[in-house]
Short mmCIF file of C-alpha atoms in Angstrom, two decimals:
data_model
loop_
_atom_site.label_atom_id
_atom_site.label_comp_id
_atom_site.label_asym_id
_atom_site.label_seq_id
_atom_site.Cartn_x
_atom_site.Cartn_y
_atom_site.Cartn_z
CA MET W 1 18.31 21.47 -1.70
CA LYS W 2 18.35 18.71 0.70
CA LYS W 3 15.78 20.40 3.06
CA GLU W 4 14.00 19.96 -0.14
CA LEU W 5 14.72 16.56 -1.21
CA ASN W 6 13.78 15.40 2.31
CA ARG W 7 10.85 16.98 2.29
CA ASP W 8 9.78 16.33 -1.39
CA PHE W 9 10.40 12.16 -0.69
CA TYR W 10 8.56 11.96 2.39
CA ARG W 11 5.75 14.44 0.83
CA TYR W 12 5.67 11.60 -2.20
CA VAL W 13 6.66 8.67 -0.16
CA LEU W 14 4.01 8.41 2.75
CA PRO W 15 1.00 8.74 0.21
CA SER W 16 1.90 6.62 -1.71
CA MET W 17 2.82 3.97 0.79
CA ILE W 18 -1.22 5.01 2.09
CA SER W 19 -2.88 4.28 -1.24
CA MET W 20 -1.23 1.01 -2.11
CA LEU W 21 -1.74 -0.27 1.52
CA LEU W 22 -5.78 0.43 1.27
CA SER W 23 -5.62 -0.61 -1.79
CA GLY W 24 -4.67 -4.18 -0.54
CA PHE W 25 -6.66 -3.48 1.97
CA TYR W 26 -9.95 -4.32 -0.15
CA SER W 27 -9.33 -8.25 -0.80
CA MET W 28 -8.67 -8.58 2.91
CA VAL W 29 -11.38 -6.86 4.10
CA ASP W 30 -13.28 -9.35 1.14
CA GLY W 31 -11.40 -12.53 3.35
CA ILE W 32 -12.93 -11.54 6.61
CA PHE W 33 -16.36 -10.88 6.08
CA VAL W 34 -17.07 -13.83 4.53
CA GLY W 35 -14.58 -16.46 6.51
CA ASN W 36 -16.35 -14.95 9.33
CA ALA W 37 -19.83 -15.15 7.73
CA VAL W 38 -19.64 -17.84 5.02
CA GLY W 39 -17.29 -20.13 6.10
CA SER W 40 -13.16 -21.29 5.18
CA GLN W 41 -14.32 -22.95 2.38
CA ALA W 42 -15.53 -19.66 0.96
CA LEU W 43 -12.58 -17.66 2.53
CA ALA W 44 -10.11 -20.22 0.06
CA ALA W 45 -12.40 -19.99 -2.72
CA ILE W 46 -11.40 -16.23 -3.60
CA ASN W 47 -7.74 -16.77 -2.72
CA LEU W 48 -8.06 -19.36 -5.63
CA VAL W 49 -8.91 -17.28 -7.99
CA TYR W 50 -7.75 -14.25 -6.54
CA PRO W 51 -4.96 -13.88 -9.22
CA VAL W 52 -7.87 -14.21 -12.23
CA GLN W 53 -7.97 -10.05 -10.57
CA ALA W 54 -4.58 -9.63 -9.56
CA CYS W 55 -4.24 -9.96 -14.01
CA MET W 56 -6.34 -7.16 -14.32
CA ASN W 57 -4.43 -5.17 -11.45
CA ALA W 58 -1.06 -5.72 -12.61
CA THR W 59 -1.90 -5.11 -16.43
CA ALA W 60 -3.64 -1.37 -14.89
CA PHE W 61 -0.94 -0.47 -12.74
CA GLY W 62 1.92 -1.77 -15.31
CA LEU W 63 0.04 0.83 -18.04
CA GLY W 64 -1.00 3.27 -15.52
CA VAL W 65 2.74 3.84 -14.08
CA GLY W 66 3.94 3.06 -17.03
CA GLY W 67 2.05 6.39 -18.58
CA ALA W 68 2.83 8.41 -15.10
CA VAL W 69 7.41 8.19 -15.26
CA LEU W 70 6.53 8.65 -19.31
CA MET W 71 4.51 11.68 -18.40
CA SER W 72 6.94 12.39 -15.14
CA LYS W 73 10.36 12.48 -17.96
CA TYR W 74 8.62 14.95 -19.77
CA ARG W 75 7.28 17.05 -17.40
CA GLY W 76 11.21 17.15 -15.79
CA SER W 77 12.08 18.87 -19.18
CA GLU W 78 9.24 20.92 -19.22
CA ASP W 79 7.53 19.49 -21.98
CA TYR W 80 3.86 19.45 -20.75
CA GLU W 81 2.33 18.54 -24.19
CA GLU W 82 4.30 15.31 -24.54
CA ALA W 83 3.34 15.17 -20.84
CA ASP W 84 -0.29 15.25 -21.68
CA ARG W 85 -0.12 13.12 -24.24
CA ALA W 86 1.81 10.15 -22.56
CA ALA W 87 -1.21 10.35 -19.67
CA GLY W 88 -3.86 10.14 -22.90
CA THR W 89 -1.71 7.58 -24.58
CA ALA W 90 -1.89 6.15 -21.09
CA ILE W 91 -5.94 6.31 -20.50
CA THR W 92 -6.96 4.96 -23.79
CA THR W 93 -4.72 1.88 -23.83
CA LEU W 94 -6.66 1.02 -20.21
CA VAL W 95 -9.46 1.77 -21.38
CA VAL W 96 -8.69 -1.04 -24.29
CA ALA W 97 -7.25 -3.54 -22.30
CA GLY W 98 -9.91 -3.33 -19.36
CA PHE W 99 -12.45 -4.48 -22.02
CA ALA W 100 -10.68 -6.69 -23.49
CA LEU W 101 -9.43 -9.10 -20.15
CA MET W 102 -13.42 -8.44 -18.94
CA GLY W 103 -13.79 -10.59 -22.46
CA LEU W 104 -11.25 -12.68 -22.62
CA PHE W 105 -11.88 -13.66 -18.28
CA TRP W 106 -15.33 -13.92 -19.05
CA LEU W 107 -14.83 -17.11 -21.59
CA SER W 108 -11.96 -17.99 -20.13
CA ARG W 109 -13.67 -18.46 -16.36
CA ASP W 110 -14.17 -22.26 -15.42
CA TRP W 111 -11.13 -22.63 -17.30
CA CYS W 112 -10.00 -20.19 -14.97
CA ILE W 113 -11.01 -21.63 -12.23
CA SER W 114 -10.70 -25.18 -12.76
CA MET W 115 -7.34 -24.49 -14.31
CA LEU W 116 -6.52 -23.01 -10.47
CA GLY W 117 -7.69 -26.54 -8.95
CA GLY W 118 -11.13 -25.63 -7.94
CA SER W 119 -13.28 -28.43 -7.59
CA GLY W 120 -16.18 -29.25 -5.37
CA ALA W 121 -17.85 -26.24 -3.22
CA ILE W 122 -14.98 -24.68 -3.76
CA ALA W 123 -15.18 -24.35 -7.70
CA ASP W 124 -18.66 -22.65 -7.41
CA TYR W 125 -17.97 -20.19 -4.29
CA ALA W 126 -14.78 -19.05 -6.70
CA HIS W 127 -17.38 -19.36 -9.80
CA GLU W 128 -20.22 -17.14 -7.82
CA TYR W 129 -17.63 -14.48 -6.56
CA ILE W 130 -15.25 -14.14 -9.80
CA SER W 131 -17.97 -13.34 -12.03
CA ILE W 132 -19.13 -10.89 -10.64
CA ILE W 133 -15.58 -9.09 -10.74
CA ILE W 134 -15.15 -9.88 -14.60
CA PHE W 135 -17.78 -8.73 -15.56
CA CYS W 136 -17.33 -5.23 -13.99
CA GLY W 137 -13.76 -5.70 -14.72
CA ILE W 138 -13.34 -2.25 -16.27
CA PHE W 139 -13.57 -0.63 -13.19
CA PRO W 140 -10.27 -1.82 -11.06
CA VAL W 141 -8.25 -1.27 -15.05
CA LEU W 142 -9.38 2.14 -14.74
CA GLY W 143 -8.70 2.81 -10.89
CA ASN W 144 -5.71 1.62 -10.44
CA GLY W 145 -4.47 2.19 -14.01
CA ILE W 146 -5.30 6.06 -13.20
CA THR W 147 -4.25 6.76 -9.62
CA PRO W 148 -0.18 6.60 -10.98
CA LEU W 149 -1.11 9.86 -13.48
CA ILE W 150 -2.80 11.83 -10.58
CA ARG W 151 0.29 10.71 -7.79
CA ASN W 152 2.74 12.19 -10.57
CA GLN W 153 0.94 15.44 -10.78
CA GLY W 154 2.12 15.82 -7.80
CA LYS W 155 -1.14 15.27 -5.92
CA THR W 156 -0.03 12.21 -3.46
CA VAL W 157 -3.32 13.29 -1.16
CA GLU W 158 -5.46 13.67 -3.50
CA ALA W 159 -4.90 9.76 -4.98
CA THR W 160 -5.07 8.50 -1.40
CA LEU W 161 -8.63 10.05 0.10
CA PHE W 162 -9.55 8.17 -3.63
CA MET W 163 -7.42 5.22 -2.64
CA SER W 164 -9.63 5.54 0.69
CA SER W 165 -12.74 5.97 -0.37
CA GLY W 166 -12.97 3.28 -1.73
CA LEU W 167 -11.68 1.19 0.93
CA ILE W 168 -14.22 3.22 2.77
CA THR W 169 -17.14 2.00 0.60
CA ASN W 170 -15.74 -1.61 0.15
CA ILE W 171 -15.97 -2.07 3.85
CA ILE W 172 -19.46 -0.17 4.73
CA LEU W 173 -20.81 -2.39 1.89
CA ASP W 174 -19.39 -5.21 2.83
CA TYR W 175 -21.37 -5.26 5.95
CA LEU W 176 -24.65 -4.44 4.32
CA PHE W 177 -24.22 -7.37 2.11
CA VAL W 178 -22.57 -10.16 3.43
CA PHE W 179 -23.81 -9.70 7.45
CA ARG W 180 -26.76 -7.62 7.27
CA MET W 181 -28.29 -9.40 3.76
CA GLY W 182 -26.42 -12.49 3.70
CA MET W 183 -25.93 -12.70 0.56
CA GLY W 184 -22.45 -14.37 0.49
CA LEU W 185 -20.02 -14.13 -1.93
CA ALA W 186 -21.90 -12.85 -4.55
CA GLY W 187 -22.18 -9.57 -1.95
CA ALA W 188 -18.64 -9.35 -1.43
CA ALA W 189 -17.70 -9.05 -5.13
CA ILE W 190 -20.77 -6.65 -5.56
CA ALA W 191 -19.38 -4.63 -2.83
CA THR W 192 -15.53 -5.07 -4.96
CA VAL W 193 -16.70 -3.81 -8.25
CA ILE W 194 -18.93 -1.00 -6.55
CA ALA W 195 -15.84 0.69 -3.64
CA GLN W 196 -14.02 0.03 -7.09
CA ALA W 197 -16.26 1.95 -9.74
CA VAL W 198 -16.10 4.93 -6.88
CA VAL W 199 -12.29 5.23 -6.71
CA ALA W 200 -12.71 5.23 -11.21
CA ALA W 201 -14.98 7.68 -10.91
CA PHE W 202 -13.54 9.93 -8.58
CA ASN W 203 -10.14 10.03 -10.21
CA LEU W 204 -11.87 10.74 -14.13
CA SER W 205 -13.61 13.30 -12.36
CA TYR W 206 -10.62 14.68 -11.05
CA LEU W 207 -8.49 14.41 -13.92
CA PHE W 208 -11.60 15.90 -16.10
CA ARG W 209 -11.72 18.81 -14.02
CA ASN W 210 -8.17 19.54 -13.41
CA ASN W 211 -6.29 18.87 -16.57
CA ARG W 212 -8.79 18.65 -19.61
CA ASN W 213 -5.44 18.69 -22.03
CA ILE W 214 -5.59 15.20 -21.41
CA PHE W 215 -8.79 14.29 -22.68
CA SER W 216 -8.18 15.93 -26.54
CA LEU W 217 -8.25 13.78 -29.36
CA ASP W 218 -4.77 14.76 -29.74
CA SER W 219 -3.11 13.50 -26.87
CA LEU W 220 -5.95 9.92 -26.46
CA LYS W 221 -4.93 9.34 -29.65
CA LEU W 222 -2.37 6.12 -29.66
CA SER W 223 0.89 6.68 -31.07
CA CYS W 224 3.04 3.53 -31.38
CA GLN W 225 6.08 4.90 -30.35
CA ARG W 226 4.38 6.12 -26.90
CA LEU W 227 2.55 2.93 -25.75
CA LYS W 228 5.75 1.32 -26.98
CA THR W 229 7.67 3.03 -24.09
CA ILE W 230 5.08 2.53 -21.40
CA ILE W 231 4.57 -1.04 -21.69
CA ARG W 232 8.19 -1.07 -21.79
CA ILE W 233 7.98 0.83 -18.44
CA GLY W 234 5.54 -0.80 -17.29
CA VAL W 235 6.91 -4.49 -18.16
CA SER W 236 8.33 -4.15 -13.95
CA PRO W 237 5.75 -3.07 -11.83
CA PHE W 238 3.24 -5.43 -14.15
CA GLY W 239 5.84 -8.45 -13.03
CA GLN W 240 5.99 -7.77 -9.34
CA THR W 241 2.48 -7.24 -9.24
CA LEU W 242 1.74 -10.09 -10.98
CA ILE W 243 4.58 -12.60 -9.69
CA PRO W 244 3.22 -12.76 -5.68
CA SER W 245 0.07 -14.01 -7.57
CA VAL W 246 1.62 -17.33 -10.21
CA ILE W 247 2.95 -17.79 -6.61
CA ILE W 248 -0.11 -18.76 -4.93
CA ILE W 249 -1.71 -20.89 -7.96
CA PHE W 250 1.21 -22.93 -7.75
CA THR W 251 0.78 -23.09 -3.85
CA ASN W 252 -2.73 -23.82 -4.25
CA TRP W 253 -2.79 -26.67 -6.11
CA GLN W 254 0.25 -28.09 -3.71
CA CYS W 255 -2.35 -27.70 -0.65
CA ILE W 256 -5.12 -29.14 -2.80
CA ARG W 257 -2.88 -32.10 -3.32
CA TYR W 258 -1.25 -32.28 0.21
CA GLY W 259 -3.36 -30.86 2.29
CA GLY W 260 -7.07 -30.69 1.13
CA ALA W 261 -9.55 -27.41 2.15
CA SER W 262 -7.77 -26.75 4.99
CA ALA W 263 -4.35 -26.07 4.23
CA VAL W 264 -6.01 -23.69 1.40
CA ALA W 265 -8.06 -22.51 3.92
CA THR W 266 -4.20 -21.81 5.39
CA TYR W 267 -2.69 -20.83 2.72
CA ALA W 268 -5.42 -18.24 3.04
CA ILE W 269 -4.47 -16.80 5.32
CA LEU W 270 -1.46 -16.02 5.30
CA SER W 271 -2.05 -14.68 1.17
CA TYR W 272 -4.42 -12.14 2.92
CA VAL W 273 -1.60 -11.46 5.77
CA LEU W 274 1.13 -10.52 3.12
CA GLY W 275 -1.24 -9.28 1.10
CA SER W 276 -2.17 -6.25 3.20
CA VAL W 277 1.71 -5.55 4.06
CA GLN W 278 3.50 -5.99 0.91
CA PRO W 279 1.60 -3.14 -0.81
CA LEU W 280 3.21 -1.17 1.61
CA LEU W 281 7.02 -1.50 1.07
CA SER W 282 5.82 -1.47 -2.21
CA GLY W 283 4.16 1.77 -1.99
CA ILE W 284 8.18 3.20 -0.77
CA GLY W 285 9.49 2.85 -4.36
CA GLU W 286 5.75 3.91 -6.02
CA GLY W 287 6.03 6.96 -4.16
CA MET W 288 10.11 7.97 -5.02
CA GLN W 289 9.53 6.38 -8.38
CA PRO W 290 7.53 10.85 -10.06
CA LEU W 291 10.18 12.28 -8.10
CA VAL W 292 13.57 9.66 -9.76
CA SER W 293 11.35 9.72 -13.15
CA TYR W 294 12.06 13.85 -12.93
CA CYS W 295 15.58 13.57 -11.60
CA CYS W 296 16.13 11.64 -15.32
CA GLY W 297 14.23 14.25 -17.09
CA ALA W 298 16.30 16.86 -15.52
CA HIS W 299 19.34 14.65 -16.37
CA ASP W 300 20.18 14.80 -12.01
CA SER W 301 21.94 11.91 -11.26
CA ALA W 302 22.98 13.07 -7.74
CA ALA W 303 19.57 13.10 -6.83
CA ARG W 304 18.79 9.95 -7.68
CA LYS W 305 20.92 8.56 -5.81
CA LYS W 306 19.91 10.27 -2.91
CA LEU W 307 16.75 9.03 -2.99
CA LEU W 308 17.61 5.74 -3.76
CA LYS W 309 19.53 5.28 -0.04
CA LYS W 310 16.86 6.93 1.45
CA GLY W 311 14.20 4.62 0.02
CA LEU W 312 16.47 1.47 1.09
CA GLY W 313 16.24 2.83 4.47
CA LEU W 314 13.26 3.15 5.05
CA MET W 315 12.35 0.39 3.41
CA LEU W 316 14.18 -1.90 5.88
CA ALA W 317 12.76 0.18 8.79
CA THR W 318 9.07 -0.79 7.95
CA SER W 319 9.96 -4.22 7.43
CA ALA W 320 11.30 -4.90 10.69
CA VAL W 321 7.93 -3.07 12.10
CA LEU W 322 6.00 -5.22 9.97
CA CYS W 323 8.13 -8.36 10.79
CA LEU W 324 7.88 -7.76 14.06
CA ALA W 325 3.90 -6.80 14.37
CA ILE W 326 3.18 -10.53 12.68
CA VAL W 327 5.75 -12.44 15.18
CA LEU W 328 3.56 -10.54 17.42
CA LEU W 329 0.18 -11.14 16.21
CA ARG W 330 0.60 -14.58 15.03
CA GLY W 331 -1.63 -16.08 17.13
CA GLN W 332 -4.78 -13.97 16.72
CA LEU W 333 -4.54 -12.44 12.89
CA PRO W 334 -6.04 -16.25 11.59
CA TYR W 335 -8.94 -15.58 13.84
CA VAL W 336 -9.69 -12.24 12.31
CA PHE W 337 -10.56 -14.65 8.82
CA GLY W 338 -12.80 -16.41 11.28
CA ALA W 339 -10.38 -19.68 10.78
CA SER W 340 -11.20 -22.74 12.45
CA PRO W 341 -9.44 -23.99 15.29
CA GLN W 342 -6.94 -26.56 13.29
CA THR W 343 -6.81 -23.75 10.52
CA ALA W 344 -5.55 -21.73 12.78
CA ARG W 345 -3.05 -24.11 14.02
CA GLY W 346 -0.84 -24.01 10.72
CA SER W 347 -1.15 -20.36 9.26
CA VAL W 348 0.92 -19.99 12.71
CA PRO W 349 4.31 -21.24 11.28
CA SER W 350 4.16 -20.14 7.39
CA LEU W 351 3.36 -16.18 9.42
CA LEU W 352 6.51 -16.54 10.67
CA CYS W 353 8.13 -17.53 7.90
CA ALA W 354 6.90 -14.90 6.16
CA ALA W 355 7.37 -12.43 8.15
CA VAL W 356 11.45 -13.15 7.68
CA ALA W 357 10.57 -12.63 3.85
CA LEU W 358 9.83 -9.37 3.88
CA PRO W 359 12.57 -7.03 3.82
CA PHE W 360 13.39 -9.57 0.55
CA TRP W 361 10.62 -8.29 -0.75
CA GLY W 362 10.97 -4.44 -0.06
CA VAL W 363 14.33 -4.38 -1.84
#
C-alpha cells in the first residue's frame, strides 16, 4: 500500500509541478521579449495590468479546482454519474464566468489602468496590451479551468503536454510578432491569447473524445447545490492565485510614488521571477489534491496524513533549491528581461528578500 501511495504521489505531483511552472512562464515569456525589444516602460506596463489577467486566471483556477475536487470525491465513492455532473457544472460555470469577466473588464479597462497607477507612456502601453487580453478572455478561462478536470481523471501527463503546447506556441509567436515583425506589446498580447486558445482547444477536444457524458445536457445543466459546493471549494485556490496580484497592485502604487517608472520596472522583474517559480510550489499542492479528494471520498484518513507529510517534505526541498538558485543568479536574472544597469542594480536586493520568502509561500 505504501509503495502504491508513493508511486501515485509522484505520478500526480511531478506533472502538476511542471504544468503549473509552464503556466507561470506565460507572463515571463512576454516580459523577456517585450523588455528586450521595446524597453523598461513596456515591461512595467505588463506588470502594471497583470492583476487583470490574474483575476481571470484565479477565477478559472478556482472554479476548475472546485469542480475537479468534487468530481474526484464522487469518483472515490464510485458515483460516476455525479462525478460527470460535477465536471459538466464546472465547464458551464467557466463559460459563463469567462464571458462575464470579458464584458466587465472591457467596459472598465480605462478605469482599471488608472486605478492600478498607470499614467503617461506606461498607461498607453498598458491599454494596448490588456485590451487584446480582455477581448479574448474566454480562452485563458477555459484553458486554466479545464486543466484540473483532466488532471483529476488521472491524465496528468496529457494535462502537462497541453500546457506545454501553449507555452511553446507563445514563445514562437512572441519571437515572430515582437522581434521579427516589430508589433510590440500588441504582438505579445496576440501571441499570448493564441497560445491560450491552443490549450483550451486541446483540453475541450480531449474531454469530448474521452468522456462525452460530461457534455450531455444533464451534466452541463447548472445545479445550485453543485455550484455552491464548487464555489466553496474553489475559494481557497482562487484566493491563493489572486492575492499575489493584490500585493502587486499595492507595491506598484508605492513604486510609482517613490521611484517612478524605474522602480516599477525593478518590481516587474521581481514579479516575473516570483511568478515563474511560485507556481512550481503551488503545483505540489495541486498535484496532491486529486489523491486527497479521492481519499476523502473513500474515508482513508491514514493515507491523507501520509500525503500531507510527503507534500511538506517535497515543498521544503524544492523551496531550498529555488532559494539557492535565485541567490546565485541574482546578478544575471535582471538582464534576461533587458533591464538597464540602474534597474538591474535595484533588482538585486529585492530578489534576495524574495528568495527567503519562498518556503513560506510553499507552506
